[in-house]
Amino acid sequence: MSLKTETMVLNMGPQHPSTHGVLRLELKIDGELVLDVKPHLGYLHRCFEKHAEAMQYNQVVPYTDRLDYLAAMGNNWGYALAVEKLMGIQVPERVEYIRVIVAELQRIASHQVALGSNAADIGAFTPFLYLFRDREHILSIFEDTCGARMLYNYIWVGGLSHDIHPDFVKKVKEFVSYYKATIIELDNLLSYNKIFIERTANIGVLPLDTAINFGASGPALRGSGIPFDLRRDDPYSIYDRFDFEIPVGKGLQGQVGDCWDRYYVRVREMEQSLRIIEQAIDHIPEGDVQSAIPKRIKPPKGTVYTRIENPRGELGYFIISDGNTNPFRVKVRAPSFVNLEVLGELCKGHLVADVIAILGSIDIVLGEVDR
Amino acid sequence: MKNAEEIFNILKDNFGDAVIALDKDTPTEAVITVDPLKIHLVGEFLRTNEDMMFDSLMCLSGVDDANGKKVKDADGTDIIEGGTLSVYYHLHSVSLKHKITLKVSAPREDAKVESVENVWKCADWHEREAFDLVGIKFLNHPDLRRIMMPYDWEEGSHPLRKDYKNPEFYQGMKVPY
Amino acid sequence: MGLLDKEFSDGNIVIAPVEDLFNWARLSSIWQLGFGLACCAIEMMATSMSHYDFDRFGVIPRNTPRQADAIIISGTVTLKMATRIKRLYEQMPAPKYIISMGSCANCGGPYWEHGYHVLKGIDRVIPVDVYVPGCPPRPEALLEGLLKLQDKIRNESLRKKSA
Ligand code: SF4
């Protein structure tokens, strides 16, 4: 006798502990097997692009903070770069160095949350606490520098909102030496943990050509084994002066491009960020961080698309200027938005519990997906 | 590695009238204007041709050009009649490392653009977004629904249009401040 | 606390109004619905993590509304989300408390003017007990909000629920 089975539709979210915010996934399942995943977005659509059209160029900066709220520095920077390119502004050396340092610190802070929540979602709660403990160090550096813990409004068009705190260099150096030793803790706790490997290795394998065709970027793309990093491949600012490696997924615990690879790429990226900070921190030149800030931001007519490597991948800003003080149109190419698209491909044929691991390894921030 | 002028000439040789113009005067990037009903063919060519290899679509943006006539509505607010809506495509080649920007424009009242979803997979959601927020219809798109706004949002109301008017209520909730 | 202080010296009898006992029990273990909306949710997470440690006030995130006493609306509420929040609220057993965290939940925050898809204040949909201002509020501010909520619960009467 054979039992009659039926496929079932299961809703995950918008309120769900593991969807990293307000994402709704519509799973079509056959028993525990996932046949299809349909993400439904828009639960956090905050109308960024409309706001950008209604504001002056410099007023848009605080709104960019709120796109990818785990990596606000990167968002500010991408936007500032786009407007600077449109207006042909050259920013002082000191500003470039500070920008690199804060952006790399931000990358570490952002990866800490990403790794922690990825682990917590699949049951390893302890690393989450450890990572948040270390994240507080970075937040306190930022708080000294610009007065906010999360949304900084620090990188302005042509410069910075404040100069760095007198203790900045000392504190950053302390953090770098502290964290270099502590990152090993993460490896011991989580990376080579048997249970964690069982849950993530060979799960959600993303082949390279699919990744490129879907436009994936950041750790999601590098986990599939290609060393594509905009800091190296389309260099902006002063990244060409620093020596760093681009970690890629090698399939150490399973196939190339599985969840564990994407996880591991992030861990190693934090080390590389520390390396960049070390190289930059001693060479911050003297100068005025606000000297290049234009009195009135009124770019010429034209369009510009710039992209930077944010912790989650390629963050692009497309700005159309009609020669006024407000942007005519700002479109954000959000890395999470594009990376999330591939979720359906990755989840097919896995179990329901694996969807959580895969979603965590893609690492989305809903503020940026929905904008 | 090819610059915009070379790419434009190659496209012109292959597609003739479907490739309309090259705008080089912008301060940062050159824009090639293409026929909206041929864009999927041009895209396919750009992706597969050995000299081009544009395998990644970085960004796809729908834009309301607001270049039509401003007329007064019945209740005294401005609405725009005529003019165009545009879509910008930013392409990049991972292997050859060159970039190009394409643009198509379609009349505002009935904007129809061919979908490039089966050329670059990632266009899927971008196109849905352009449909949702600007109101451009993508022909042959597999699943053209709203993506950001609720599915039951007022038909034909697209927030990123320049003459968009916010409704007073949505499902009994007051929308304006 | 105050309720049990020095009461044990004469025999093991505690004399207290039943109201106080109930209120004391309620305010010391507020289980919140683990539910993050936007940027404020990250600060809420930071509050419950190692550094600020929400647990010491008896706040533990529960993942289902049926077991939650309080819900912290931590972030921007969009129109699409508002109906879902209402449903979550209705699923919670009484007594239930709401903390509105951040300007967005209070009044629309930075999105009040042009946010065509943002609900300008969660109190248009569900009743709010404590408002915590800030964008995002610091963890200390959220803790303060929680203490305020505890104060409120402490003075509740069983006969007629306030608010
Ligand atoms: S109040 Fe500020 S930090 Fe909180 S959700 Fe709103 S924008 Fe984000």
Coordinates of N, CA and C in Angstrom, one line a residue, chain A residues 14-17 20-22 24 40-51 54-55 63 66-67 69-70 113 117 125 128-130 132-133 135-136 139 143 147 149-151 366, chain C residues 33-40 42-43 45-46 48-52 62-65 75-78 80-81 84 88 104 110-118 135-136 138-140:
Chain A
P14 N 6.7 36.9 7.7 CA 7.8 37.9 8.0 C 8.2 37.9 9.5
Q15 N 7.4 37.3 10.4 CA 8.0 37.3 11.7 C 8.5 35.9 11.9
H16 N 9.8 35.7 11.9 CA 10.4 34.4 12.0 C 11.8 34.7 12.6
P17 N 12.2 33.9 13.6 CA 13.5 34.2 14.3 C 14.7 34.1 13.3
H20 N 16.3 37.0 9.5 CA 17.2 38.2 9.5 C 16.4 39.5 9.2
G21 N 15.2 39.6 9.7 CA 14.4 40.7 9.5 C 13.1 40.3 8.9
V22 N 12.5 41.2 8.1 CA 11.1 40.9 7.7 C 11.0 40.4 6.3
R24 N 9.6 37.3 3.8 CA 8.7 36.2 3.8 C 9.1 35.2 2.8
H40 N 9.2 36.8 -0.8 CA 8.3 38.0 -1.0 C 9.0 39.1 -0.2
L41 N 9.3 40.2 -0.9 CA 10.0 41.3 -0.3 C 9.1 42.4 0.0
G42 N 9.7 43.5 0.4 CA 8.9 44.8 0.5 C 8.4 45.1 1.9
Y43 N 8.6 44.2 2.8 CA 8.1 44.5 4.2 C 8.9 45.6 4.9
L44 N 10.0 46.0 4.3 CA 10.7 47.1 4.8 C 11.0 48.1 3.8
H45 N 10.1 48.3 2.8 CA 10.4 49.2 1.7 C 10.2 50.6 2.3
R46 N 11.3 51.4 2.5 CA 11.2 52.6 3.1 C 11.4 53.8 2.2
C47 N 11.3 53.5 0.9 CA 11.2 54.6 -0.1 C 12.4 55.4 -0.2
F48 N 13.6 54.8 -0.1 CA 14.8 55.5 -0.1 C 14.9 56.4 -1.4
E49 N 14.6 55.8 -2.5 CA 14.8 56.5 -3.8 C 13.9 57.7 -3.9
K50 N 12.7 57.7 -3.4 CA 11.9 58.9 -3.4 C 12.5 59.9 -2.5
H51 N 13.0 59.5 -1.3 CA 13.6 60.5 -0.4 C 14.8 61.2 -1.1
A54 N 13.9 63.9 -3.2 CA 13.3 65.1 -2.6 C 14.3 65.9 -1.8
M55 N 15.5 65.3 -1.6 CA 16.5 66.0 -0.7 C 17.7 66.6 -1.6
Y63 N 20.3 59.1 4.9 CA 19.4 58.0 4.4 C 20.2 56.8 3.9
R66 N 20.9 54.1 6.3 CA 19.8 53.2 6.7 C 19.5 52.1 5.7
L67 N 20.3 52.1 4.6 CA 20.2 51.0 3.7 C 20.7 49.7 4.3
Y69 N 22.2 48.7 7.3 CA 22.5 49.3 8.6 C 23.6 48.6 9.3
L70 N 24.0 47.5 8.8 CA 25.2 46.9 9.5 C 26.5 47.4 8.9
V113 N 28.4 40.3 12.9 CA 27.0 40.1 13.0 C 26.5 38.9 12.1
S117 N 25.0 35.6 13.5 CA 23.6 35.2 13.3 C 23.4 34.0 12.5
F125 N 24.7 29.2 19.8 CA 24.4 30.5 20.3 C 25.6 31.2 20.9
F128 N 27.8 33.7 19.0 CA 27.1 35.0 18.8 C 27.4 36.0 19.9
L129 N 27.4 35.5 21.1 CA 27.8 36.3 22.3 C 29.2 36.8 22.2
Y130 N 30.1 35.9 21.8 CA 31.5 36.3 21.7 C 31.7 37.4 20.6
F132 N 29.5 39.5 19.5 CA 29.0 40.8 19.8 C 29.8 41.5 20.9
R133 N 30.5 40.7 21.7 CA 31.4 41.3 22.7 C 32.5 42.1 21.9
R135 N 32.4 43.1 18.8 CA 31.8 44.2 18.0 C 31.7 45.5 18.8
E136 N 31.4 45.3 20.1 CA 31.3 46.6 20.9 C 32.6 47.4 20.9
L139 N 32.4 49.5 17.8 CA 31.3 50.5 18.0 C 31.8 51.6 18.8
E143 N 32.0 55.5 18.0 CA 31.3 56.4 18.8 C 32.2 57.6 19.1
G147 N 30.2 59.9 17.1 CA 29.1 60.1 18.0 C 27.9 59.2 17.8
R149 N 26.6 54.9 17.3 CA 27.0 53.6 17.4 C 26.8 52.8 16.1
M150 N 25.8 53.2 15.4 CA 25.4 52.3 14.2 C 25.3 53.1 12.9
L151 N 24.6 54.2 13.0 CA 24.3 55.0 11.8 C 25.1 56.3 11.9
L366 N 17.8 43.3 5.4 CA 16.5 43.7 4.7 C 16.4 45.2 4.4
Chain C
L33 N 8.7 39.2 22.5 CA 8.6 38.6 21.2 C 9.9 38.9 20.4
G34 N 10.6 37.8 20.1 CA 11.8 38.1 19.3 C 11.5 38.5 17.9
F35 N 11.6 39.7 17.7 CA 11.0 40.2 16.4 C 11.7 41.5 16.0
G36 N 12.5 41.4 15.0 CA 13.3 42.6 14.6 C 12.7 43.2 13.3
L37 N 12.6 44.5 13.3 CA 12.1 45.1 12.0 C 13.2 45.7 11.2
A38 N 14.0 46.6 11.7 CA 14.9 47.3 10.9 C 16.2 47.6 11.7
C39 N 16.8 48.8 11.4 CA 18.1 49.1 12.1 C 18.0 49.0 13.6
C40 N 16.9 49.5 14.2 CA 16.7 49.4 15.6 C 16.8 48.0 16.1
I42 N 18.9 45.8 15.4 CA 20.3 45.5 15.7 C 20.7 46.0 17.1
E43 N 20.2 47.2 17.4 CA 20.5 47.7 18.7 C 19.8 46.9 19.8
M45 N 19.2 43.8 19.5 CA 20.0 42.6 19.6 C 21.2 42.9 20.5
A46 N 21.9 44.0 20.3 CA 23.0 44.3 21.1 C 22.6 44.5 22.5
S48 N 20.4 42.7 24.1 CA 20.2 41.4 24.7 C 21.5 40.6 24.7
M49 N 22.6 41.1 24.1 CA 23.8 40.3 24.0 C 24.7 40.6 25.2
S50 N 25.9 40.1 25.1 CA 26.8 40.1 26.3 C 27.0 41.4 27.0
H51 N 27.1 42.5 26.2 CA 27.6 43.8 26.8 C 26.5 44.4 27.7
Y52 N 25.3 44.4 27.3 CA 24.2 45.1 28.0 C 23.3 44.1 28.7
R62 N 11.2 35.3 23.1 CA 10.4 34.1 22.7 C 10.1 34.3 21.3
N63 N 10.0 33.2 20.6 CA 9.9 33.3 19.1 C 8.4 33.2 18.7
T64 N 7.5 33.0 19.6 CA 6.2 32.9 19.2 C 5.3 33.9 20.0
P65 N 4.4 34.6 19.4 CA 3.6 35.6 20.1 C 2.8 34.9 21.2
G75 N 11.7 49.4 14.9 CA 12.1 49.8 13.5 C 10.9 50.3 12.8
T76 N 11.2 50.5 11.5 CA 10.2 51.2 10.6 C 9.1 50.2 10.3
V77 N 7.9 50.6 10.5 CA 6.7 49.8 10.2 C 6.2 50.3 8.8
T78 N 6.2 49.4 7.9 CA 5.7 49.8 6.6 C 4.2 49.4 6.5
K80 N 2.8 47.5 4.5 CA 2.7 46.1 4.2 C 2.9 45.2 5.5
M81 N 3.7 45.8 6.4 CA 4.0 45.0 7.6 C 3.0 45.3 8.7
R84 N 0.4 42.7 9.5 CA 1.0 41.6 10.1 C 1.3 41.8 11.6
L88 N 0.0 39.8 14.9 CA 0.9 39.3 15.9 C 0.4 39.8 17.3
C104 N 11.1 55.8 14.2 CA 10.3 55.3 13.1 C 9.0 54.7 13.7
P110 N 12.7 59.4 10.2 CA 13.2 60.1 9.0 C 12.3 60.0 7.8
Y111 N 11.4 59.1 7.9 CA 10.6 58.8 6.7 C 9.2 59.5 6.8
W112 N 9.1 60.4 7.7 CA 7.7 60.9 7.9 C 7.2 61.7 6.7
E113 N 8.0 62.3 6.0 CA 7.5 63.2 5.0 C 7.2 62.6 3.6
H114 N 8.3 61.9 3.1 CA 8.1 61.3 1.8 C 7.9 59.8 1.8
G115 N 7.7 59.3 3.0 CA 7.6 57.8 3.0 C 6.2 57.4 2.6
Y116 N 6.1 57.1 1.3 CA 4.8 56.7 0.8 C 4.3 55.4 1.3
H117 N 5.3 54.6 1.8 CA 5.0 53.2 2.2 C 5.3 53.0 3.7
V118 N 5.4 54.1 4.4 CA 5.8 53.9 5.8 C 4.6 54.4 6.7
C135 N 17.4 57.4 17.2 CA 17.4 56.9 15.9 C 18.9 56.4 15.6
P136 N 19.2 55.2 16.0 CA 18.5 54.3 16.9 C 18.7 54.7 18.3
R138 N 20.0 54.3 22.0 CA 21.1 53.5 22.6 C 20.6 52.4 23.4
P139 N 21.3 51.3 23.6 CA 20.9 50.2 24.4 C 20.4 50.7 25.8
E140 N 21.2 51.7 26.4 CA 20.8 52.2 27.7 C 19.4 52.8 27.6

